[in-house]
Amino acid sequence: MRFQHSLRFALVGAVVATGLAVAPASAFEPEQPECIAPANPGGGWDFTCRQVGKTMQDLGLIGSTMQVVNLAGGGGGVAFAEVVNKRGDDNDLIVAASTATATRLATGAYPGNTMDQVRWLATIGADYGVIAVAADSEIETLPQLLDQIKADPTSIAVAGGSAVGGWDHLKVLIAAKAGGIDDFRSVKYIAFDGGGEAVTQLLAGSVQAFSGDISEAKGFVDSGDIKVIAVLSPERLSGDFSKFPTATEQGIEALGANWRGFYAPKGMSDEAYDHWVGQIKALYDSPEWKEVMAANGLEPLDLQGADFEAFVAESVATIKDLTAAITQ
């Protein structure tokens, strides 16, 4: 219930469903399974494709190696258009998606495209958002970062792996609003094609802070390159992530959870669709995937098929309301 509660206050707005039946086995088997990560290597979409592909192969859920194709551009828009316009009946193809995808669809950032032009498969968990700085930064807390923006907005640029108006940008604005910043135009946000590229720019000194998700930040934290100054969760996470302070405990009531999952081409056959839904569900239920979730800070979110499609539709509607309030 705590995660359901946080999802609502993170403005994704849906009830987490669990215990759904696994789709019946079918005769369909992908001949050349492929996953498109709509960003450059190193970000959350790349993590989703590679971790799921590897674990599915280890579990025998796919018969051959999952080919991962990084197709960056437009905050996921290049990949979405590729699937809609050129890969519309590919039964072997799945595409990594997240709250960032819903955000782009909600704000009309994929020109001419809507969520009903693809088929929504399933989720594999959710990341909480983080705000981080370089390890050698003098900034130690979220209030310090926000105070510096208030004092001199030009001195702080925040990088993220989603486009302007995307989910990484919205997380910064949610924190800014909670921290008493009323002029959202004063918050300088720079978009990159994926969280990995955004962190690279942080380490190069081109920007002063990073907005992303736990799974994107973990490797850079482990290497000692960055420090997380706030997790956008209602309580501290467990295990290795318990050392990271929440925004809430620093007096900033900012929450943000990023679901992770997949969509497929609209023209995918029902047999192939049911197969992929069932295999992703089997992955999610496996002890091996629970270990991946624990190691990478993913929280439970178990949705498939029609339930996932309804969840995305509600997320899109909720984000539309959020962005409208922000731009007023």
GROMACS .gro file of C-alpha atoms in nm:
model
  328
    1MET     CA    1   0.000   0.000   0.000
    2ARG     CA    2   0.291   0.239   0.064
    3PHE     CA    3   0.397   0.217  -0.299
    4GLN     CA    4   0.041   0.266  -0.423
    5HIS     CA    5   0.020   0.570  -0.198
    6SER     CA    6   0.345   0.712  -0.336
    7LEU     CA    7   0.241   0.652  -0.695
    8ARG     CA    8  -0.068   0.864  -0.649
    9PHE     CA    9   0.126   1.147  -0.488
   10ALA     CA   10   0.393   1.112  -0.757
   11LEU     CA   11   0.120   1.210  -1.004
   12VAL     CA   12   0.113   0.890  -1.201
   13GLY     CA   13  -0.233   0.826  -1.063
   14ALA     CA   14  -0.322   0.459  -1.086
   15VAL     CA   15  -0.397   0.166  -0.859
   16VAL     CA   16  -0.125  -0.100  -0.859
   17ALA     CA   17  -0.272  -0.433  -0.964
   18THR     CA   18  -0.120  -0.763  -0.851
   19GLY     CA   19  -0.192  -1.131  -0.885
   20LEU     CA   20  -0.298  -1.118  -1.249
   21ALA     CA   21  -0.315  -1.447  -1.434
   22VAL     CA   22  -0.031  -1.542  -1.665
   23ALA     CA   23  -0.134  -1.546  -2.029
   24PRO     CA   24  -0.182  -1.899  -2.163
   25ALA     CA   25   0.109  -2.054  -2.345
   26SER     CA   26   0.102  -2.019  -2.722
   27ALA     CA   27   0.277  -2.175  -3.016
   28PHE     CA   28   0.437  -1.841  -3.101
   29GLU     CA   29   0.809  -1.805  -3.043
   30PRO     CA   30   1.005  -1.496  -3.153
   31GLU     CA   31   1.265  -1.591  -3.409
   32GLN     CA   32   1.484  -1.284  -3.358
   33PRO     CA   33   1.376  -1.112  -3.035
   34GLU     CA   34   1.460  -0.743  -3.039
   35CYS     CA   35   1.425  -0.463  -2.786
   36ILE     CA   36   1.450  -0.098  -2.884
   37ALA     CA   37   1.594   0.131  -2.615
   38PRO     CA   38   1.481   0.480  -2.725
   39ALA     CA   39   1.799   0.648  -2.592
   40ASN     CA   40   2.175   0.615  -2.593
   41PRO     CA   41   2.347   0.348  -2.378
   42GLY     CA   42   2.360   0.406  -2.004
   43GLY     CA   43   2.010   0.529  -1.928
   44GLY     CA   44   1.694   0.374  -1.787
   45TRP     CA   45   1.550   0.253  -2.119
   46ASP     CA   46   1.883   0.090  -2.204
   47PHE     CA   47   1.887  -0.074  -1.859
   48THR     CA   48   1.532  -0.203  -1.916
   49CYS     CA   49   1.613  -0.370  -2.248
   50ARG     CA   50   1.947  -0.519  -2.145
   51GLN     CA   51   1.850  -0.647  -1.800
   52VAL     CA   52   1.521  -0.793  -1.920
   53GLY     CA   53   1.680  -0.949  -2.228
   54LYS     CA   54   1.960  -1.111  -2.029
   55THR     CA   55   1.732  -1.240  -1.755
   56MET     CA   56   1.473  -1.373  -2.000
   57GLN     CA   57   1.744  -1.566  -2.182
   58ASP     CA   58   1.888  -1.698  -1.854
   59LEU     CA   59   1.540  -1.821  -1.758
   60GLY     CA   60   1.473  -1.978  -2.098
   61LEU     CA   61   1.186  -1.737  -2.167
   62ILE     CA   62   1.339  -1.652  -2.505
   63GLY     CA   63   1.525  -1.901  -2.720
   64SER     CA   64   1.802  -1.670  -2.839
   65THR     CA   65   1.984  -1.354  -2.738
   66MET     CA   66   1.772  -1.039  -2.726
   67GLN     CA   67   1.915  -0.788  -2.972
   68VAL     CA   68   1.918  -0.443  -2.811
   69VAL     CA   69   1.902  -0.147  -3.048
   70ASN     CA   70   1.966   0.203  -2.914
   71LEU     CA   71   1.751   0.445  -3.114
   72ALA     CA   72   1.791   0.786  -2.952
   73GLY     CA   73   1.619   1.111  -3.037
   74GLY     CA   74   1.320   1.324  -2.948
   75GLY     CA   75   1.290   1.191  -2.594
   76GLY     CA   76   1.180   0.855  -2.737
   77GLY     CA   77   0.992   1.008  -3.029
   78VAL     CA   78   1.227   0.874  -3.296
   79ALA     CA   79   1.176   0.518  -3.172
   80PHE     CA   80   0.799   0.564  -3.136
   81ALA     CA   81   0.770   0.692  -3.494
   82GLU     CA   82   0.992   0.408  -3.619
   83VAL     CA   83   0.763   0.150  -3.462
   84VAL     CA   84   0.442   0.318  -3.579
   85ASN     CA   85   0.554   0.393  -3.934
   86LYS     CA   86   0.797   0.114  -4.023
   87ARG     CA   87   0.768  -0.175  -3.775
   88GLY     CA   88   0.394  -0.183  -3.724
   89ASP     CA   89   0.348  -0.561  -3.763
   90ASP     CA   90   0.675  -0.690  -3.616
   91ASN     CA   91   0.594  -0.978  -3.380
   92ASP     CA   92   0.952  -1.006  -3.253
   93LEU     CA   93   0.984  -0.646  -3.135
   94ILE     CA   94   0.931  -0.490  -2.792
   95VAL     CA   95   1.020  -0.134  -2.690
   96ALA     CA   96   1.129  -0.002  -2.350
   97ALA     CA   97   0.892   0.259  -2.205
   98SER     CA   98   0.846   0.450  -1.882
   99THR     CA   99   0.671   0.745  -1.722
  100ALA     CA  100   0.887   0.957  -1.953
  101THR     CA  101   0.705   0.797  -2.249
  102ALA     CA  102   0.366   0.879  -2.099
  103THR     CA  103   0.483   1.233  -2.029
  104ARG     CA  104   0.590   1.290  -2.389
  105LEU     CA  105   0.261   1.149  -2.516
  106ALA     CA  106   0.067   1.363  -2.268
  107THR     CA  107   0.237   1.684  -2.380
  108GLY     CA  108   0.207   1.614  -2.753
  109ALA     CA  109   0.584   1.589  -2.789
  110TYR     CA  110   0.560   1.297  -3.033
  111PRO     CA  111   0.404   1.497  -3.318
  112GLY     CA  112   0.108   1.318  -3.471
  113ASN     CA  113   0.144   1.017  -3.240
  114THR     CA  114  -0.083   0.893  -2.960
  115MET     CA  115  -0.069   0.609  -2.709
  116ASP     CA  116  -0.329   0.403  -2.898
  117GLN     CA  117  -0.093   0.362  -3.195
  118VAL     CA  118   0.095   0.088  -3.008
  119ARG     CA  119   0.004  -0.205  -2.781
  120TRP     CA  120   0.103  -0.184  -2.414
  121LEU     CA  121   0.255  -0.508  -2.284
  122ALA     CA  122   0.354  -0.506  -1.916
  123THR     CA  123   0.556  -0.342  -1.639
  124ILE     CA  124   0.871  -0.476  -1.475
  125GLY     CA  125   0.884  -0.241  -1.174
  126ALA     CA  126   0.926   0.128  -1.098
  127ASP     CA  127   1.215   0.360  -1.018
  128TYR     CA  128   1.200   0.644  -0.773
  129GLY     CA  129   1.341   0.968  -0.902
  130VAL     CA  130   1.667   1.112  -0.773
  131ILE     CA  131   1.846   1.443  -0.785
  132ALA     CA  132   2.223   1.417  -0.779
  133VAL     CA  133   2.536   1.628  -0.813
  134ALA     CA  134   2.899   1.550  -0.892
  135ALA     CA  135   3.088   1.382  -0.608
  136ASP     CA  136   3.314   1.687  -0.564
  137SER     CA  137   3.029   1.939  -0.566
  138GLU     CA  138   3.001   2.176  -0.271
  139ILE     CA  139   2.624   2.114  -0.274
  140GLU     CA  140   2.531   1.851  -0.014
  141THR     CA  141   2.151   1.877   0.020
  142LEU     CA  142   1.843   1.947  -0.191
  143PRO     CA  143   1.760   2.267   0.001
  144GLN     CA  144   2.111   2.396  -0.077
  145LEU     CA  145   2.056   2.332  -0.447
  146LEU     CA  146   1.718   2.504  -0.446
  147ASP     CA  147   1.849   2.798  -0.244
  148GLN     CA  148   2.126   2.848  -0.498
  149ILE     CA  149   1.870   2.846  -0.781
  150LYS     CA  150   1.667   3.108  -0.591
  151ALA     CA  151   1.975   3.325  -0.531
  152ASP     CA  152   2.122   3.295  -0.882
  153PRO     CA  153   1.920   3.089  -1.132
  154THR     CA  154   2.193   3.121  -1.395
  155SER     CA  155   2.443   2.940  -1.171
  156ILE     CA  156   2.263   2.604  -1.181
  157ALA     CA  157   2.178   2.393  -1.484
  158VAL     CA  158   2.007   2.058  -1.427
  159ALA     CA  159   2.055   1.777  -1.680
  160GLY     CA  160   1.814   1.494  -1.751
  161GLY     CA  161   1.756   1.215  -1.998
  162SER     CA  162   1.414   1.332  -2.109
  163ALA     CA  163   1.326   1.631  -2.325
  164VAL     CA  164   1.210   1.967  -2.195
  165GLY     CA  165   0.865   1.904  -2.048
  166GLY     CA  166   0.950   1.537  -1.999
  167TRP     CA  167   0.948   1.338  -1.677
  168ASP     CA  168   1.305   1.422  -1.567
  169HIS     CA  169   1.222   1.789  -1.617
  170LEU     CA  170   0.891   1.757  -1.430
  171LYS     CA  171   1.067   1.597  -1.131
  172VAL     CA  172   1.289   1.902  -1.101
  173LEU     CA  173   0.988   2.132  -1.120
  174ILE     CA  174   0.798   1.926  -0.861
  175ALA     CA  175   1.096   1.969  -0.624
  176ALA     CA  176   1.128   2.337  -0.712
  177LYS     CA  177   0.759   2.401  -0.643
  178ALA     CA  178   0.781   2.217  -0.310
  179GLY     CA  179   1.089   2.423  -0.226
  180GLY     CA  180   0.915   2.755  -0.279
  181ILE     CA  181   1.024   2.841  -0.633
  182ASP     CA  182   0.725   2.993  -0.812
  183ASP     CA  183   0.890   3.099  -1.138
  184PHE     CA  184   0.952   2.768  -1.314
  185ARG     CA  185   1.116   2.951  -1.603
  186SER     CA  186   1.404   3.034  -1.367
  187VAL     CA  187   1.492   2.663  -1.335
  188LYS     CA  188   1.743   2.590  -1.611
  189TYR     CA  189   1.695   2.237  -1.746
  190ILE     CA  190   1.906   2.084  -2.026
  191ALA     CA  191   1.781   1.772  -2.203
  192PHE     CA  192   2.000   1.486  -2.326
  193ASP     CA  193   1.922   1.160  -2.504
  194GLY     CA  194   1.935   0.934  -2.198
  195GLY     CA  195   2.045   0.948  -1.837
  196GLY     CA  196   2.395   0.820  -1.914
  197GLU     CA  197   2.469   1.115  -2.140
  198ALA     CA  198   2.322   1.355  -1.884
  199VAL     CA  199   2.553   1.221  -1.610
  200THR     CA  200   2.850   1.244  -1.848
  201GLN     CA  201   2.778   1.615  -1.890
  202LEU     CA  202   2.750   1.649  -1.511
  203LEU     CA  203   3.092   1.492  -1.466
  204ALA     CA  204   3.234   1.717  -1.738
  205GLY     CA  205   3.116   2.022  -1.544
  206SER     CA  206   2.878   2.137  -1.816
  207VAL     CA  207   2.586   2.118  -1.571
  208GLN     CA  208   2.563   2.129  -1.193
  209ALA     CA  209   2.293   1.873  -1.113
  210PHE     CA  210   2.123   1.564  -1.254
  211SER     CA  211   1.758   1.456  -1.249
  212GLY     CA  212   1.699   1.088  -1.317
  213ASP     CA  213   1.609   0.758  -1.156
  214ILE     CA  214   1.777   0.522  -0.912
  215SER     CA  215   1.861   0.262  -1.178
  216GLU     CA  216   2.031   0.528  -1.392
  217ALA     CA  217   2.230   0.672  -1.103
  218LYS     CA  218   2.341   0.353  -0.926
  219GLY     CA  219   2.644   0.271  -1.140
  220PHE     CA  220   2.777   0.625  -1.112
  221VAL     CA  221   2.720   0.624  -0.735
  222ASP     CA  222   2.902   0.292  -0.703
  223SER     CA  223   3.197   0.430  -0.903
  224GLY     CA  224   3.213   0.734  -0.676
  225ASP     CA  225   3.141   0.983  -0.955
  226ILE     CA  226   2.817   1.133  -0.821
  227LYS     CA  227   2.632   1.177  -0.493
  228VAL     CA  228   2.256   1.155  -0.458
  229ILE     CA  229   2.126   1.451  -0.260
  230ALA     CA  230   1.759   1.347  -0.267
  231VAL     CA  231   1.542   1.047  -0.349
  232LEU     CA  232   1.185   1.139  -0.444
  233SER     CA  233   1.027   0.867  -0.230
  234PRO     CA  234   0.807   0.895   0.081
  235GLU     CA  235   1.055   0.694   0.291
  236ARG     CA  236   1.415   0.585   0.254
  237LEU     CA  237   1.461   0.285   0.028
  238SER     CA  238   1.595  -0.042   0.160
  239GLY     CA  239   1.935  -0.210   0.133
  240ASP     CA  240   2.215  -0.025  -0.045
  241PHE     CA  241   1.982   0.263  -0.117
  242SER     CA  242   1.900   0.338   0.247
  243LYS     CA  243   2.196   0.579   0.270
  244PHE     CA  244   2.031   0.822   0.029
  245PRO     CA  245   1.816   1.092   0.198
  246THR     CA  246   1.464   1.157   0.077
  247ALA     CA  247   1.349   1.502  -0.028
  248THR     CA  248   1.072   1.473   0.231
  249GLU     CA  249   1.308   1.431   0.525
  250GLN     CA  250   1.483   1.750   0.409
  251GLY     CA  251   1.158   1.942   0.428
  252ILE     CA  252   1.084   1.927   0.053
  253GLU     CA  253   0.756   1.742  -0.009
  254ALA     CA  254   0.850   1.614  -0.355
  255LEU     CA  255   0.765   1.263  -0.474
  256GLY     CA  256   0.821   1.101  -0.813
  257ALA     CA  257   0.804   0.739  -0.927
  258ASN     CA  258   0.893   0.625  -1.277
  259TRP     CA  259   0.731   0.303  -1.399
  260ARG     CA  260   0.924   0.083  -1.639
  261GLY     CA  261   0.774  -0.152  -1.897
  262PHE     CA  262   0.725  -0.220  -2.267
  263TYR     CA  263   0.505  -0.147  -2.562
  264ALA     CA  264   0.479  -0.336  -2.892
  265PRO     CA  265   0.375  -0.256  -3.249
  266LYS     CA  266   0.003  -0.198  -3.299
  267GLY     CA  267  -0.013  -0.465  -3.569
  268MET     CA  268   0.149  -0.736  -3.357
  269SER     CA  269  -0.066  -1.050  -3.375
  270ASP     CA  270  -0.280  -1.140  -3.075
  271GLU     CA  271  -0.086  -1.466  -3.041
  272ALA     CA  272   0.246  -1.282  -3.029
  273TYR     CA  273   0.106  -1.017  -2.795
  274ASP     CA  274  -0.026  -1.276  -2.549
  275HIS     CA  275   0.307  -1.458  -2.565
  276TRP     CA  276   0.511  -1.147  -2.479
  277VAL     CA  277   0.269  -1.047  -2.201
  278GLY     CA  278   0.294  -1.396  -2.050
  279GLN     CA  279   0.673  -1.412  -2.076
  280ILE     CA  280   0.723  -1.070  -1.919
  281LYS     CA  281   0.486  -1.171  -1.639
  282ALA     CA  282   0.685  -1.493  -1.587
  283LEU     CA  283   1.003  -1.284  -1.573
  284TYR     CA  284   0.850  -1.046  -1.318
  285ASP     CA  285   0.739  -1.333  -1.094
  286SER     CA  286   1.081  -1.505  -1.096
  287PRO     CA  287   1.319  -1.493  -0.797
  288GLU     CA  288   1.592  -1.389  -1.040
  289TRP     CA  289   1.406  -1.074  -1.137
  290LYS     CA  290   1.332  -0.992  -0.774
  291GLU     CA  291   1.710  -0.995  -0.721
  292VAL     CA  292   1.758  -0.757  -1.016
  293MET     CA  293   1.493  -0.527  -0.872
  294ALA     CA  294   1.656  -0.526  -0.529
  295ALA     CA  295   2.001  -0.462  -0.674
  296ASN     CA  296   1.882  -0.168  -0.883
  297GLY     CA  297   1.634   0.002  -0.655
  298LEU     CA  298   1.320  -0.101  -0.843
  299GLU     CA  299   0.996  -0.107  -0.646
  300PRO     CA  300   0.701  -0.344  -0.716
  301LEU     CA  301   0.465  -0.259  -1.000
  302ASP     CA  302   0.289  -0.558  -1.156
  303LEU     CA  303   0.063  -0.474  -1.451
  304GLN     CA  304  -0.006  -0.658  -1.778
  305GLY     CA  305  -0.220  -0.625  -2.089
  306ALA     CA  306  -0.544  -0.431  -2.055
  307ASP     CA  307  -0.464  -0.330  -1.697
  308PHE     CA  308  -0.134  -0.179  -1.806
  309GLU     CA  309  -0.302   0.002  -2.097
  310ALA     CA  310  -0.555   0.154  -1.856
  311PHE     CA  311  -0.271   0.254  -1.623
  312VAL     CA  312  -0.087   0.432  -1.907
  313ALA     CA  313  -0.407   0.609  -2.015
  314GLU     CA  314  -0.462   0.737  -1.661
  315SER     CA  315  -0.096   0.838  -1.633
  316VAL     CA  316  -0.122   1.038  -1.955
  317ALA     CA  317  -0.438   1.212  -1.831
  318THR     CA  318  -0.281   1.293  -1.492
  319ILE     CA  319   0.039   1.428  -1.645
  320LYS     CA  320  -0.166   1.649  -1.878
  321ASP     CA  321  -0.326   1.801  -1.569
  322LEU     CA  322   0.015   1.849  -1.404
  323THR     CA  323   0.177   2.018  -1.702
  324ALA     CA  324  -0.126   2.243  -1.746
  325ALA     CA  325  -0.095   2.356  -1.384
  326ILE     CA  326   0.278   2.415  -1.423
  327THR     CA  327   0.248   2.626  -1.738
  328GLN     CA  328  -0.036   2.848  -1.614
   0.00000   0.00000   0.00000
